[in-house]
Structures are given as C-alpha cells and as structure tokens.
C-alpha cells in the first residue's frame, strides 16, 4: 500500500472516482475536512490502521472516517456509512483516552487532559461497549438484560421482596420485580 510520511492535506479535495485507503499508512497528520467523493471511498472500518492505533496518528482517524461516512451516505450505502460512523466515534474516543501522552495535547493544562481522558474512558465503557454508539442495537438489548438479571439476583438475596403481600424469596418473583422496575410498569 501507499505510505504517506509527512502531513497530508486532502481538505476540500474532490475524488471523482472510487478511492481506497484500506492499505495506506499515514505516518503524519492527514486532513480530509471538506473533502467530497463522487463514488465509493474505503478506509479500514476499525480503530487500527496497519496494526497501529488510529489515536497514535493524530488528526487522521476522525476526519478520515467522517469523510468516508459522508461519501458512503452520498452514494446511498447506509451499511458502510454505519460502519464508518462507528469507526469515527471509536477514533474520537480513543484519541481522548490517549491524549495524556500525545504531544499535540501538551499545551492543555493537566486538569483539561485529565478531563479528556476521563471522558474517553466513560465513552469507551458506556457508549462503545454498552451501546455501540447507536450502531450496535444488540448491545443495548444485552446490556438491558444484564441489568435486569443483576438486579433480579440482588432482589433474590434480599429477604423482604414481596409481591401482593406474599413474601416468597423465589427467583421468578425477583425477576418479575426487576423487569417491572426496569420497564417502568410499576405494578406488582
């Protein structure tokens, strides 16, 4: 694949044919802000490029994936656009988590870098793992079922769980209470 050793500026560029950056290696900054494509544009759809973390290549991941997402939307490929949206969010969150070590963030006060790292880890655990940035609906279902089951086990181990004046410590009753509470039905 092609290797770019210095900063690359594709800002406001127009790609008239298909463009693939699948096997490219960007060793410096790469800017795709304002770029347009008439046909298909391909980037790796994960947070690593050639085995390297996108976040270790400052400025590349977020704008490149945003450009690829927009190009995919322009040609009506919603599946690829969804994949690139997920990769864009992963790159942004990974950049926040590693900003403490990035020279590009050295001008920020320690408090600001700490805040970015904390936001990045929160996004990683909550937005990526549990919700998949809205692109992985199965994760939402699994997270919801996990919460229901965790609280069902908690209720099951509590001696005062009662349904309609009957206090039986059964797992079925605990699961019923947990599900009712989670779905905000509110009756039992």
mmCIF file of N, CA and C in Angstrom, residues 6 14 35 58 66 73 78 94 98 118 120-121 123 126 140 162 166 171 185-186:
data_model
loop_
_atom_site.group_PDB
_atom_site.id
_atom_site.type_symbol
_atom_site.label_atom_id
_atom_site.label_comp_id
_atom_site.label_asym_id
_atom_site.label_seq_id
_atom_site.Cartn_x
_atom_site.Cartn_y
_atom_site.Cartn_z
ATOM 1 N N UNK A 6 4.787 12.373 5.590
ATOM 2 C CA UNK A 6 4.616 13.707 6.155
ATOM 3 C C UNK A 6 3.129 14.027 6.270
ATOM 4 N N UNK A 14 -11.779 16.815 -4.166
ATOM 5 C CA UNK A 14 -12.891 16.103 -4.791
ATOM 6 C C UNK A 14 -12.328 14.855 -5.451
ATOM 7 N N UNK A 35 -13.616 17.356 2.246
ATOM 8 C CA UNK A 35 -13.398 16.570 1.027
ATOM 9 C C UNK A 35 -14.716 15.943 0.569
ATOM 10 N N UNK A 58 -2.218 11.357 15.018
ATOM 11 C CA UNK A 58 -3.095 12.470 15.342
ATOM 12 C C UNK A 58 -3.764 13.085 14.123
ATOM 13 N N UNK A 66 -15.007 10.302 9.034
ATOM 14 C CA UNK A 66 -16.143 11.193 8.761
ATOM 15 C C UNK A 66 -16.289 11.392 7.252
ATOM 16 N N UNK A 73 -22.752 7.835 2.544
ATOM 17 C CA UNK A 73 -24.128 8.342 2.578
ATOM 18 C C UNK A 73 -24.508 8.957 1.233
ATOM 19 N N UNK A 78 -25.867 2.809 3.222
ATOM 20 C CA UNK A 78 -26.091 3.082 4.645
ATOM 21 C C UNK A 78 -25.353 2.105 5.554
ATOM 22 N N UNK A 94 -10.882 7.050 21.392
ATOM 23 C CA UNK A 94 -9.518 6.563 21.626
ATOM 24 C C UNK A 94 -8.542 7.729 21.713
ATOM 25 N N UNK A 98 -6.064 8.615 25.063
ATOM 26 C CA UNK A 98 -4.604 8.618 24.970
ATOM 27 C C UNK A 98 -4.022 10.017 24.881
ATOM 28 N N UNK A 118 -10.743 11.064 31.214
ATOM 29 C CA UNK A 118 -11.914 10.543 31.934
ATOM 30 C C UNK A 118 -13.110 10.417 30.992
ATOM 31 N N UNK A 120 -12.992 10.044 27.790
ATOM 32 C CA UNK A 120 -12.683 8.971 26.854
ATOM 33 C C UNK A 120 -12.975 7.599 27.426
ATOM 34 N N UNK A 121 -12.584 7.373 28.674
ATOM 35 C CA UNK A 121 -12.863 6.074 29.296
ATOM 36 C C UNK A 121 -14.357 5.882 29.540
ATOM 37 N N UNK A 123 -16.757 7.165 27.666
ATOM 38 C CA UNK A 123 -17.300 6.848 26.346
ATOM 39 C C UNK A 123 -16.976 5.406 25.952
ATOM 40 N N UNK A 126 -19.269 3.051 28.385
ATOM 41 C CA UNK A 126 -20.714 3.223 28.259
ATOM 42 C C UNK A 126 -21.151 3.275 26.801
ATOM 43 N N UNK A 140 -27.407 -2.989 23.171
ATOM 44 C CA UNK A 140 -28.382 -2.339 24.049
ATOM 45 C C UNK A 140 -29.278 -3.398 24.679
ATOM 46 N N UNK A 162 -41.499 -8.746 48.290
ATOM 47 C CA UNK A 162 -42.881 -9.209 48.377
ATOM 48 C C UNK A 162 -43.655 -8.795 47.135
ATOM 49 N N UNK A 166 -47.389 -11.280 49.430
ATOM 50 C CA UNK A 166 -46.795 -12.611 49.567
ATOM 51 C C UNK A 166 -45.278 -12.450 49.509
ATOM 52 N N UNK A 171 -36.721 -16.861 42.741
ATOM 53 C CA UNK A 171 -36.048 -16.119 41.680
ATOM 54 C C UNK A 171 -37.051 -15.581 40.671
ATOM 55 N N UNK A 185 -43.142 -0.375 34.473
ATOM 56 C CA UNK A 185 -44.557 -0.734 34.595
ATOM 57 C C UNK A 185 -45.079 -0.315 35.962
ATOM 58 N N UNK A 186 -44.282 -0.583 36.989
ATOM 59 C CA UNK A 186 -44.571 -0.079 38.321
ATOM 60 C C UNK A 186 -45.651 -0.812 39.090
#
